[in-house]
mmCIF file of C-alpha atoms and ligand atoms in Angstrom:
data_model
loop_
_atom_site.group_PDB
_atom_site.id
_atom_site.type_symbol
_atom_site.label_atom_id
_atom_site.label_comp_id
_atom_site.label_asym_id
_atom_site.label_seq_id
_atom_site.Cartn_x
_atom_site.Cartn_y
_atom_site.Cartn_z
ATOM 1 C CA MET A 123 -28.955 -9.543 -26.697
ATOM 2 C CA VAL A 124 -28.107 -12.445 -24.499
ATOM 3 C CA ASP A 125 -30.375 -15.564 -23.967
ATOM 4 C CA LEU A 126 -31.523 -16.426 -20.433
ATOM 5 C CA VAL A 127 -31.547 -19.927 -20.893
ATOM 6 C CA LYS A 128 -28.575 -20.776 -18.675
ATOM 7 C CA LYS A 129 -25.873 -23.334 -20.079
ATOM 8 C CA THR A 130 -23.618 -25.750 -18.577
ATOM 9 C CA ILE A 131 -20.218 -25.191 -19.210
ATOM 10 C CA LEU A 132 -18.044 -28.040 -18.163
ATOM 11 C CA VAL A 133 -14.089 -26.482 -17.564
ATOM 12 C CA ILE A 134 -11.676 -29.413 -18.007
ATOM 13 C CA SER A 135 -8.240 -27.433 -17.685
ATOM 14 C CA SER A 136 -5.769 -26.453 -14.677
ATOM 15 C CA ALA A 137 -5.798 -24.874 -11.050
ATOM 16 C CA ASN A 138 -2.856 -22.920 -9.350
ATOM 17 C CA ILE A 139 -1.871 -20.665 -7.084
ATOM 18 C CA ASP A 140 -0.223 -17.652 -8.520
ATOM 19 C CA LEU A 141 2.868 -16.008 -6.551
ATOM 20 C CA VAL A 142 2.658 -12.637 -8.279
ATOM 21 C CA GLN A 143 5.742 -9.825 -7.899
ATOM 22 C CA LYS A 144 5.476 -6.703 -8.900
ATOM 23 C CA ILE A 145 8.296 -5.324 -9.901
ATOM 24 C CA ASP A 146 10.737 -2.590 -12.080
ATOM 25 C CA ARG A 147 11.832 -4.534 -14.376
ATOM 26 C CA VAL A 148 13.320 -8.310 -14.594
ATOM 27 C CA PRO A 149 16.618 -8.786 -13.425
ATOM 28 C CA TYR A 150 19.627 -9.825 -15.714
ATOM 29 C CA SER A 151 21.157 -13.790 -15.646
ATOM 30 C CA GLY A 152 23.337 -13.340 -12.299
ATOM 31 C CA GLU A 153 21.817 -10.547 -11.009
ATOM 32 C CA THR A 154 20.045 -9.904 -8.198
ATOM 33 C CA VAL A 155 17.304 -6.988 -7.354
ATOM 34 C CA VAL A 156 15.864 -5.712 -4.520
ATOM 35 C CA GLU A 157 12.465 -4.734 -5.122
ATOM 36 C CA ASN A 158 12.156 -1.844 -2.125
ATOM 37 C CA ASP A 159 8.799 -0.479 -4.080
ATOM 38 C CA GLY A 160 7.754 -3.800 -5.532
ATOM 39 C CA THR A 161 4.608 -5.936 -3.829
ATOM 40 C CA TYR A 162 3.957 -9.500 -3.974
ATOM 41 C CA SER A 163 0.892 -11.727 -3.333
ATOM 42 C CA TYR A 164 -0.904 -14.949 -3.416
ATOM 43 C CA VAL A 165 -3.465 -15.326 -5.875
ATOM 44 C CA PRO A 166 -5.957 -17.795 -7.036
ATOM 45 C CA GLY A 167 -5.089 -18.658 -10.636
ATOM 46 C CA GLY A 168 -4.355 -20.786 -13.291
ATOM 47 C CA LYS A 169 -5.878 -20.801 -16.800
ATOM 48 C CA GLY A 170 -8.306 -23.132 -16.058
ATOM 49 C CA ALA A 171 -10.138 -21.809 -12.929
ATOM 50 C CA ASN A 172 -9.705 -18.218 -14.812
ATOM 51 C CA SER A 173 -11.965 -19.609 -17.373
ATOM 52 C CA ALA A 174 -14.347 -21.206 -15.016
ATOM 53 C CA VAL A 175 -14.159 -18.105 -12.390
ATOM 54 C CA THR A 176 -15.281 -16.397 -15.522
ATOM 55 C CA PHE A 177 -17.946 -18.784 -16.717
ATOM 56 C CA ALA A 178 -19.831 -18.588 -13.305
ATOM 57 C CA ARG A 179 -19.148 -14.327 -12.969
ATOM 58 C CA PHE A 180 -20.861 -14.365 -16.293
ATOM 59 C CA GLY A 181 -23.773 -16.649 -14.668
ATOM 60 C CA ALA A 182 -23.337 -19.796 -16.788
ATOM 61 C CA ASP A 183 -23.749 -23.194 -14.648
ATOM 62 C CA CYS A 184 -19.651 -23.963 -14.582
ATOM 63 C CA VAL A 185 -18.694 -27.558 -13.897
ATOM 64 C CA PHE A 186 -14.677 -27.250 -13.364
ATOM 65 C CA CYS A 187 -13.307 -30.743 -13.563
ATOM 66 C CA CYS A 188 -9.344 -30.416 -12.416
ATOM 67 C CA LYS A 189 -6.749 -31.567 -10.082
ATOM 68 C CA VAL A 190 -5.430 -30.432 -7.248
ATOM 69 C CA GLY A 191 -2.996 -31.718 -4.704
ATOM 70 C CA ALA A 192 -3.899 -33.026 -1.003
ATOM 71 C CA ASP A 193 -2.764 -29.735 0.628
ATOM 72 C CA ALA A 194 -3.486 -26.616 1.827
ATOM 73 C CA ASN A 195 -3.478 -24.861 -1.250
ATOM 74 C CA GLY A 196 -5.690 -26.856 -2.862
ATOM 75 C CA ALA A 197 -8.580 -26.591 -0.114
ATOM 76 C CA LYS A 198 -8.298 -23.220 -0.340
ATOM 77 C CA LEU A 199 -8.740 -23.214 -3.760
ATOM 78 C CA LYS A 200 -11.782 -25.431 -3.914
ATOM 79 C CA ASN A 201 -13.361 -23.271 -1.141
ATOM 80 C CA LEU A 202 -13.400 -20.197 -3.788
ATOM 81 C CA TYR A 203 -14.531 -22.153 -6.361
ATOM 82 C CA LYS A 204 -17.330 -23.192 -4.231
ATOM 83 C CA ALA A 205 -17.783 -19.190 -3.257
ATOM 84 C CA GLU A 206 -17.779 -18.197 -6.882
ATOM 85 C CA GLY A 207 -20.989 -20.775 -7.360
ATOM 86 C CA ILE A 208 -18.575 -23.160 -9.496
ATOM 87 C CA ASP A 209 -19.915 -26.926 -9.437
ATOM 88 C CA THR A 210 -16.708 -28.408 -7.595
ATOM 89 C CA ARG A 211 -18.026 -31.837 -7.519
ATOM 90 C CA PHE A 212 -15.372 -33.500 -10.230
ATOM 91 C CA MET A 213 -12.220 -31.573 -8.451
ATOM 92 C CA ILE A 214 -9.805 -34.921 -7.864
ATOM 93 C CA GLU A 215 -7.210 -34.567 -5.091
ATOM 94 C CA ASP A 216 -3.525 -35.713 -5.777
ATOM 95 C CA SER A 217 -1.528 -37.423 -3.215
ATOM 96 C CA GLU A 218 1.228 -37.569 -5.208
ATOM 97 C CA ASN A 219 1.865 -34.089 -6.702
ATOM 98 C CA PRO A 220 1.047 -30.903 -5.469
ATOM 99 C CA THR A 221 -1.536 -28.338 -5.965
ATOM 100 C CA GLY A 222 -0.315 -26.143 -9.346
ATOM 101 C CA LEU A 223 2.410 -23.074 -8.427
ATOM 102 C CA ALA A 224 2.460 -20.307 -11.073
ATOM 103 C CA SER A 225 5.304 -17.882 -10.536
ATOM 104 C CA ILE A 226 4.367 -14.461 -12.195
ATOM 105 C CA LEU A 227 6.951 -11.482 -12.803
ATOM 106 C CA VAL A 228 4.482 -8.313 -13.464
ATOM 107 C CA GLU A 229 6.316 -5.262 -14.640
ATOM 108 C CA LYS A 230 5.207 -1.242 -14.602
ATOM 109 C CA THR A 231 4.094 -1.731 -18.027
ATOM 110 C CA GLY A 232 1.508 -4.270 -16.994
ATOM 111 C CA LYS A 233 3.310 -7.278 -19.362
ATOM 112 C CA ASN A 234 4.055 -9.994 -17.194
ATOM 113 C CA ARG A 235 6.602 -13.317 -17.007
ATOM 114 C CA ILE A 236 4.805 -16.548 -16.174
ATOM 115 C CA ILE A 237 6.628 -20.100 -14.979
ATOM 116 C CA VAL A 238 4.197 -22.997 -14.361
ATOM 117 C CA PHE A 239 5.173 -25.571 -12.560
ATOM 118 C CA PRO A 240 2.156 -28.104 -13.031
ATOM 119 C CA GLY A 241 1.938 -30.407 -10.330
ATOM 120 C CA ALA A 242 -1.161 -31.870 -10.012
ATOM 121 C CA ASN A 243 -2.326 -30.539 -13.208
ATOM 122 C CA GLY A 244 0.411 -32.448 -15.532
ATOM 123 C CA ASN A 245 -0.971 -35.896 -13.137
ATOM 124 C CA MET A 246 -4.774 -35.691 -14.948
ATOM 125 C CA ARG A 247 -5.421 -38.771 -16.489
ATOM 126 C CA ALA A 248 -7.986 -40.032 -19.057
ATOM 127 C CA GLU A 249 -9.521 -41.780 -16.896
ATOM 128 C CA ASP A 250 -10.502 -38.885 -14.186
ATOM 129 C CA LEU A 251 -12.912 -37.578 -17.254
ATOM 130 C CA GLU A 252 -15.550 -39.453 -17.546
ATOM 131 C CA ASP A 253 -17.647 -38.563 -14.642
ATOM 132 C CA ALA A 254 -17.565 -35.244 -15.064
ATOM 133 C CA PHE A 255 -19.680 -35.873 -18.230
ATOM 134 C CA THR A 256 -22.708 -36.864 -16.498
ATOM 135 C CA CYS A 257 -23.410 -33.314 -16.018
ATOM 136 C CA TYR A 258 -24.708 -32.944 -19.676
ATOM 137 C CA PRO A 259 -22.657 -30.116 -20.584
ATOM 138 C CA ASP A 260 -24.014 -27.561 -23.646
ATOM 139 C CA ALA A 261 -20.027 -27.439 -23.953
ATOM 140 C CA VAL A 262 -16.476 -28.633 -23.138
ATOM 141 C CA TYR A 263 -13.866 -25.911 -22.820
ATOM 142 C CA LEU A 264 -9.897 -26.492 -22.453
ATOM 143 C CA GLN A 265 -6.764 -25.292 -22.552
ATOM 144 C CA PHE A 266 -3.259 -26.969 -23.154
ATOM 145 C CA GLU A 267 -2.361 -26.317 -19.262
ATOM 146 C CA ILE A 268 -3.029 -30.193 -18.296
ATOM 147 C CA ALA A 269 -1.861 -33.216 -19.316
ATOM 148 C CA ASP A 270 -1.896 -33.315 -22.944
ATOM 149 C CA GLU A 271 -3.836 -37.369 -22.765
ATOM 150 C CA ALA A 272 -6.384 -35.785 -20.524
ATOM 151 C CA VAL A 273 -7.522 -33.080 -23.437
ATOM 152 C CA ILE A 274 -7.248 -35.825 -25.957
ATOM 153 C CA GLU A 275 -9.606 -37.678 -23.939
ATOM 154 C CA ALA A 276 -11.732 -34.649 -23.085
ATOM 155 C CA CYS A 277 -12.661 -34.278 -26.961
ATOM 156 C CA ARG A 278 -12.916 -37.946 -27.479
ATOM 157 C CA LEU A 279 -15.675 -38.187 -24.960
ATOM 158 C CA ALA A 280 -17.532 -34.755 -26.047
ATOM 159 C CA ALA A 281 -17.466 -35.866 -29.502
ATOM 160 C CA GLU A 282 -19.037 -39.400 -28.504
ATOM 161 C CA ARG A 283 -21.362 -37.110 -26.718
ATOM 162 C CA GLY A 284 -22.085 -34.625 -29.809
ATOM 163 C CA VAL A 285 -20.955 -31.945 -27.439
ATOM 164 C CA PRO A 286 -18.903 -29.104 -28.993
ATOM 165 C CA VAL A 287 -15.463 -28.196 -27.631
ATOM 166 C CA PHE A 288 -13.944 -24.568 -27.253
ATOM 167 C CA ILE A 289 -10.019 -24.760 -27.022
ATOM 168 C CA ASP A 290 -7.951 -22.025 -25.707
ATOM 169 C CA ALA A 291 -4.615 -22.438 -27.175
ATOM 170 C CA ALA A 292 -2.900 -21.995 -24.018
ATOM 171 C CA PRO A 293 0.279 -22.255 -23.006
ATOM 172 C CA ALA A 294 2.023 -22.259 -26.487
ATOM 173 C CA ARG A 295 2.765 -25.674 -27.300
ATOM 174 C CA PHE A 296 4.485 -26.188 -30.458
ATOM 175 C CA ASP A 297 4.629 -29.759 -29.840
ATOM 176 C CA PHE A 298 0.809 -30.794 -29.427
ATOM 177 C CA PRO A 299 -0.834 -33.545 -31.552
ATOM 178 C CA LEU A 300 -3.412 -30.966 -32.947
ATOM 179 C CA LYS A 301 -5.122 -33.635 -35.625
ATOM 180 C CA LYS A 302 -6.277 -35.534 -32.209
ATOM 181 C CA LEU A 303 -8.543 -33.410 -30.989
ATOM 182 C CA GLY A 304 -11.175 -33.772 -33.626
ATOM 183 C CA GLU A 305 -13.599 -31.620 -34.383
ATOM 184 C CA VAL A 306 -13.260 -27.848 -32.745
ATOM 185 C CA GLU A 307 -16.026 -25.125 -32.428
ATOM 186 C CA ILE A 308 -13.326 -22.183 -31.522
ATOM 187 C CA PHE A 309 -9.796 -22.598 -31.778
ATOM 188 C CA SER A 310 -7.861 -18.970 -29.604
ATOM 189 C CA PRO A 311 -4.266 -18.942 -29.417
ATOM 190 C CA ASN A 312 -2.422 -15.637 -28.809
ATOM 191 C CA GLU A 313 0.283 -14.227 -30.873
ATOM 192 C CA THR A 314 2.889 -16.219 -29.158
ATOM 193 C CA GLU A 315 0.681 -19.565 -29.171
ATOM 194 C CA CYS A 316 0.121 -18.558 -32.921
ATOM 195 C CA ARG A 317 4.171 -18.552 -33.744
ATOM 196 C CA ALA A 318 4.698 -21.856 -31.885
ATOM 197 C CA PHE A 319 2.181 -23.687 -34.127
ATOM 198 C CA THR A 320 2.291 -21.959 -37.159
ATOM 199 C CA GLY A 321 6.083 -20.430 -36.979
ATOM 200 C CA ILE A 322 4.266 -17.483 -38.182
ATOM 201 C CA THR A 323 3.855 -14.355 -35.827
ATOM 202 C CA PRO A 324 0.603 -12.409 -36.328
ATOM 203 C CA SER A 325 1.633 -9.222 -35.863
ATOM 204 C CA ASN A 326 -0.494 -7.497 -38.737
ATOM 205 C CA GLU A 327 -3.680 -8.556 -40.585
ATOM 206 C CA GLU A 328 -1.664 -10.032 -43.453
ATOM 207 C CA SER A 329 0.129 -12.084 -41.273
ATOM 208 C CA ALA A 330 -2.756 -13.157 -39.265
ATOM 209 C CA LEU A 331 -4.296 -14.587 -41.845
ATOM 210 C CA LYS A 332 -1.376 -16.509 -42.843
ATOM 211 C CA ALA A 333 -1.076 -17.705 -39.414
ATOM 212 C CA ALA A 334 -4.831 -18.500 -39.029
ATOM 213 C CA ILE A 335 -4.989 -20.272 -42.663
ATOM 214 C CA ARG A 336 -2.142 -22.591 -41.812
ATOM 215 C CA LEU A 337 -3.770 -23.255 -38.201
ATOM 216 C CA ARG A 338 -6.949 -24.023 -40.217
ATOM 217 C CA ASN A 339 -4.777 -26.959 -41.509
ATOM 218 C CA MET A 340 -3.696 -28.383 -38.468
ATOM 219 C CA VAL A 341 -7.030 -28.212 -36.252
ATOM 220 C CA ASN A 342 -10.550 -28.889 -37.677
ATOM 221 C CA ALA A 343 -12.310 -25.995 -36.128
ATOM 222 C CA LYS A 344 -15.128 -23.982 -37.197
ATOM 223 C CA TYR A 345 -13.394 -20.809 -36.439
ATOM 224 C CA ILE A 346 -10.183 -19.506 -35.495
ATOM 225 C CA VAL A 347 -9.573 -16.244 -32.858
ATOM 226 C CA ILE A 348 -6.317 -14.931 -32.887
ATOM 227 C CA LYS A 349 -5.815 -12.897 -29.863
ATOM 228 C CA MET A 350 -3.560 -9.915 -30.483
ATOM 229 C CA GLY A 351 -3.449 -8.055 -27.307
ATOM 230 C CA GLU A 352 -3.452 -4.582 -27.513
ATOM 231 C CA LYS A 353 -4.616 -4.838 -30.924
ATOM 232 C CA GLY A 354 -7.359 -6.710 -30.086
ATOM 233 C CA ALA A 355 -8.758 -10.262 -31.688
ATOM 234 C CA PHE A 356 -8.822 -11.670 -35.187
ATOM 235 C CA MET A 357 -11.094 -14.264 -36.642
ATOM 236 C CA PHE A 358 -10.953 -16.111 -39.960
ATOM 237 C CA ASP A 359 -13.979 -18.635 -40.401
ATOM 238 C CA GLY A 360 -12.298 -20.513 -43.440
ATOM 239 C CA SER A 361 -13.397 -17.820 -46.380
ATOM 240 C CA GLU A 362 -13.368 -14.712 -44.676
ATOM 241 C CA TYR A 363 -11.735 -12.969 -42.005
ATOM 242 C CA PHE A 364 -12.454 -10.250 -39.451
ATOM 243 C CA VAL A 365 -10.468 -7.790 -37.302
ATOM 244 C CA TYR A 366 -11.835 -6.683 -33.574
ATOM 245 C CA PRO A 367 -9.951 -3.686 -32.394
ATOM 246 C CA ALA A 368 -9.441 -3.544 -28.487
ATOM 247 C CA GLU A 369 -10.695 -0.903 -25.862
ATOM 248 C CA ASN A 370 -8.119 1.825 -25.351
ATOM 249 C CA VAL A 371 -7.830 0.829 -21.779
ATOM 250 C CA VAL A 372 -4.489 1.464 -19.866
ATOM 251 C CA PRO A 373 -3.256 -1.457 -19.224
ATOM 252 C CA VAL A 374 -2.142 -2.654 -15.274
ATOM 253 C CA ASP A 375 -1.367 -6.447 -15.120
ATOM 254 C CA THR A 376 -2.479 -8.644 -18.360
ATOM 255 C CA THR A 377 -2.626 -11.508 -16.682
ATOM 256 C CA ALA A 378 -5.554 -13.872 -17.446
ATOM 257 C CA ALA A 379 -6.699 -11.701 -19.999
ATOM 258 C CA GLY A 380 -6.046 -14.091 -22.639
ATOM 259 C CA ASP A 381 -8.385 -16.852 -20.208
ATOM 260 C CA VAL A 382 -10.938 -13.956 -19.818
ATOM 261 C CA PHE A 383 -11.080 -13.321 -23.473
ATOM 262 C CA THR A 384 -12.011 -17.021 -24.275
ATOM 263 C CA ALA A 385 -13.942 -17.877 -21.736
ATOM 264 C CA VAL A 386 -16.263 -14.931 -22.417
ATOM 265 C CA MET A 387 -16.454 -15.557 -26.326
ATOM 266 C CA THR A 388 -17.665 -18.949 -25.716
ATOM 267 C CA TYR A 389 -20.000 -18.024 -23.111
ATOM 268 C CA SER A 390 -21.581 -15.460 -25.339
ATOM 269 C CA TYR A 391 -21.142 -17.828 -28.543
ATOM 270 C CA VAL A 392 -22.725 -20.875 -26.491
ATOM 271 C CA GLN A 393 -25.524 -18.203 -25.518
ATOM 272 C CA ASN A 394 -26.607 -16.993 -28.883
ATOM 273 C CA GLY A 395 -24.339 -18.388 -31.392
ATOM 274 C CA ASN A 396 -23.322 -15.080 -32.805
ATOM 275 C CA ILE A 397 -19.219 -15.317 -33.507
ATOM 276 C CA HIS A 398 -19.068 -11.212 -33.816
ATOM 277 C CA SER A 399 -20.840 -10.330 -30.737
ATOM 278 C CA ALA A 400 -19.008 -13.125 -28.740
ATOM 279 C CA ILE A 401 -15.661 -11.461 -29.991
ATOM 280 C CA ARG A 402 -17.040 -8.131 -28.909
ATOM 281 C CA MET A 403 -18.040 -9.269 -25.792
ATOM 282 C CA ALA A 404 -14.686 -10.743 -24.892
ATOM 283 C CA ASN A 405 -12.762 -8.020 -25.745
ATOM 284 C CA VAL A 406 -14.716 -5.232 -23.462
ATOM 285 C CA ALA A 407 -14.610 -8.217 -20.835
ATOM 286 C CA ALA A 408 -10.254 -8.565 -21.306
ATOM 287 C CA SER A 409 -9.867 -4.923 -21.676
ATOM 288 C CA ILE A 410 -11.504 -4.605 -18.223
ATOM 289 C CA SER A 411 -9.254 -7.198 -16.507
ATOM 290 C CA VAL A 412 -5.792 -5.781 -17.815
ATOM 291 C CA THR A 413 -7.391 -2.638 -15.838
ATOM 292 C CA ARG A 414 -7.213 -4.553 -12.482
ATOM 293 C CA ALA A 415 -3.778 -6.814 -11.105
ATOM 294 C CA GLY A 416 -4.146 -10.229 -10.776
ATOM 295 C CA ALA A 417 -5.779 -13.643 -12.335
ATOM 296 C CA SER A 418 -8.658 -14.006 -11.051
ATOM 297 C CA THR A 419 -8.388 -11.524 -8.808
ATOM 298 C CA SER A 420 -9.291 -8.897 -11.875
ATOM 299 C CA ILE A 421 -12.480 -10.589 -13.719
ATOM 300 C CA PRO A 422 -15.189 -8.909 -14.350
ATOM 301 C CA THR A 423 -19.043 -9.716 -14.129
ATOM 302 C CA LEU A 424 -21.386 -9.699 -16.691
ATOM 303 C CA ALA A 425 -22.921 -6.824 -15.268
ATOM 304 C CA GLU A 426 -19.989 -4.717 -15.347
ATOM 305 C CA VAL A 427 -19.085 -5.103 -18.826
ATOM 306 C CA LEU A 428 -22.778 -4.817 -20.193
ATOM 307 C CA GLU A 429 -22.111 -0.996 -17.657
ATOM 308 C CA TYR A 430 -18.993 -0.482 -19.233
ATOM 309 C CA ARG A 431 -20.661 -0.842 -22.672
ATOM 310 C CA ARG A 432 -23.530 1.225 -21.668
ATOM 311 C CA ALA A 433 -21.243 4.314 -20.385
ATOM 312 C CA ALA A 434 -19.197 3.729 -23.789
ATOM 313 C CA GLU A 435 -22.833 4.130 -25.937
ATOM 314 C CA GLU A 436 -23.385 6.883 -23.437
ATOM 315 C CA LYS A 437 -20.125 8.980 -24.508
ATOM 316 C CA GLU A 438 -20.256 8.106 -28.086
ATOM 317 C CA SER A 439 -23.595 9.631 -28.735
ATOM 318 C CA ALA A 440 -23.150 12.891 -26.331
ATOM 319 C CA ALA A 441 -19.720 13.464 -28.926
ATOM 320 C CA GLU A 442 -21.933 13.103 -32.066
HETATM 321 P P1 ATP B 583 -2.455 -13.408 -20.969
HETATM 322 O O1 ATP B 583 -1.672 -12.278 -20.263
HETATM 323 O O2 ATP B 583 -3.391 -13.823 -19.519
HETATM 324 O O3 ATP B 583 -1.553 -14.677 -21.264
HETATM 325 P P2 ATP B 583 -2.546 -13.795 -23.541
HETATM 326 O O4 ATP B 583 -1.321 -12.982 -23.703
HETATM 327 O O5 ATP B 583 -3.189 -14.814 -23.460
HETATM 328 O O6 ATP B 583 -3.140 -13.181 -22.378
HETATM 329 P P3 ATP B 583 -3.479 -11.378 -24.698
HETATM 330 O O7 ATP B 583 -3.484 -11.276 -26.608
HETATM 331 O O8 ATP B 583 -2.685 -10.570 -24.773
HETATM 332 O O9 ATP B 583 -3.745 -12.930 -24.238
HETATM 333 O O10 ATP B 583 -4.914 -10.567 -24.442
HETATM 334 C C1 ATP B 583 -6.594 -11.302 -24.618
HETATM 335 C C2 ATP B 583 -6.863 -10.063 -25.096
HETATM 336 O O11 ATP B 583 -7.614 -9.052 -23.824
HETATM 337 C C3 ATP B 583 -7.061 -9.578 -26.192
HETATM 338 O O12 ATP B 583 -7.465 -9.732 -26.983
HETATM 339 C C4 ATP B 583 -7.876 -7.750 -26.320
HETATM 340 O O13 ATP B 583 -9.233 -7.964 -25.737
HETATM 341 C C5 ATP B 583 -7.568 -7.821 -23.942
HETATM 342 N N1 ATP B 583 -5.886 -6.798 -24.364
HETATM 343 C C6 ATP B 583 -5.207 -7.362 -23.887
HETATM 344 N N2 ATP B 583 -4.084 -6.203 -23.465
HETATM 345 C C7 ATP B 583 -4.909 -4.849 -24.015
HETATM 346 C C8 ATP B 583 -4.681 -3.981 -23.792
HETATM 347 N N3 ATP B 583 -3.335 -3.469 -23.232
HETATM 348 N N4 ATP B 583 -5.543 -3.000 -24.060
HETATM 349 C C9 ATP B 583 -6.964 -3.672 -24.152
HETATM 350 N N5 ATP B 583 -7.025 -4.484 -24.246
HETATM 351 C C10 ATP B 583 -6.292 -5.903 -24.114
HETATM 352 O O1 RIB B 584 -3.008 -16.760 -18.073
HETATM 353 C C1 RIB B 584 -2.676 -16.700 -16.752
HETATM 354 C C2 RIB B 584 -2.537 -18.038 -15.805
HETATM 355 O O2 RIB B 584 -1.240 -18.807 -16.275
HETATM 356 C C3 RIB B 584 -2.192 -17.503 -14.043
HETATM 357 O O3 RIB B 584 -3.402 -17.173 -13.581
HETATM 358 C C4 RIB B 584 -1.282 -18.735 -13.631
HETATM 359 O O4 RIB B 584 -1.597 -19.326 -13.179
HETATM 360 C C5 RIB B 584 -0.947 -19.503 -15.126
HETATM 361 O O5 RIB B 584 -1.590 -20.878 -15.287
#
């Protein structure tokens, strides 16, 4: 059961505008493809923002520290976050760089290819963060889509204050100095990120375990949780491993599935300390998100996840 005491989650991460193009297939090098049946749209995105919106939609007190440009996109994003109930006091306006932009190609299978122009995200500096800790967070949530020095400083500030750190290891960064993260509660890469850090593709239980053991030697994390797309998730706690199969859904667009997964897992774990129920809830929330288009537009609320589970249980007991 979910505890009703609201926790404060400080997200220190990225904010983007996503240019999403729905396409039949990606062009070959040198080729122009005219997508008569395709669509495009501008959607609020960014790994940090998607996670911040998830926390807010689950009822957490979410404080979002990020950097956007002094431009129309930055202003638009700030208003959207406020409308979601996110605390935007520690959003910073960068006069030198534009708001981050992601170009996202989504194929018919729902699989995506993403190119990120970091803009202001890449200019987040160590000195931008300390003020945000005045919100007395119960947890600090990070990804690798901002400058490395900001991620490392956030970990240092959290450790100084005894605040647990949760890391969604996205996007793939084989060169990130993982040892500088210090103590981490949950470290969660997807398959690509896992391969980038360890050289091992976690395609089944055996390879996922090998990768998780290697990762645990690289990061001082209590739990390694590997997101495995339609296969679900894999968790290693240093002595045992567990597999959590995905929900059976028809994917439309997997953009932000990883952001939703790690945020919901963190939310639930921070609420009640149970890693297993946290991962199961994350699997459900992420599976709902893949049935919807876009990034922040695909994120479910806590009520939707609870309703999904209620309907699934009803169906199961009717089948018995
Ligand atoms: P993103 O597309 O945001 O980069 P990701 O690659 O980081 O996502 P994935 O491993 O693809 O993360 O997916 C995260 C979670 O979403 C999975 O662990 C699973 O719970 C859910 N998920 C993804 N794809 C599917 C699917 N086809 N069916 C059911 N659940 C899915
Ligand atoms: O994880 C999905 C996100 O990655 C998109 O919203 C895009 O902005 C990139 O950051």
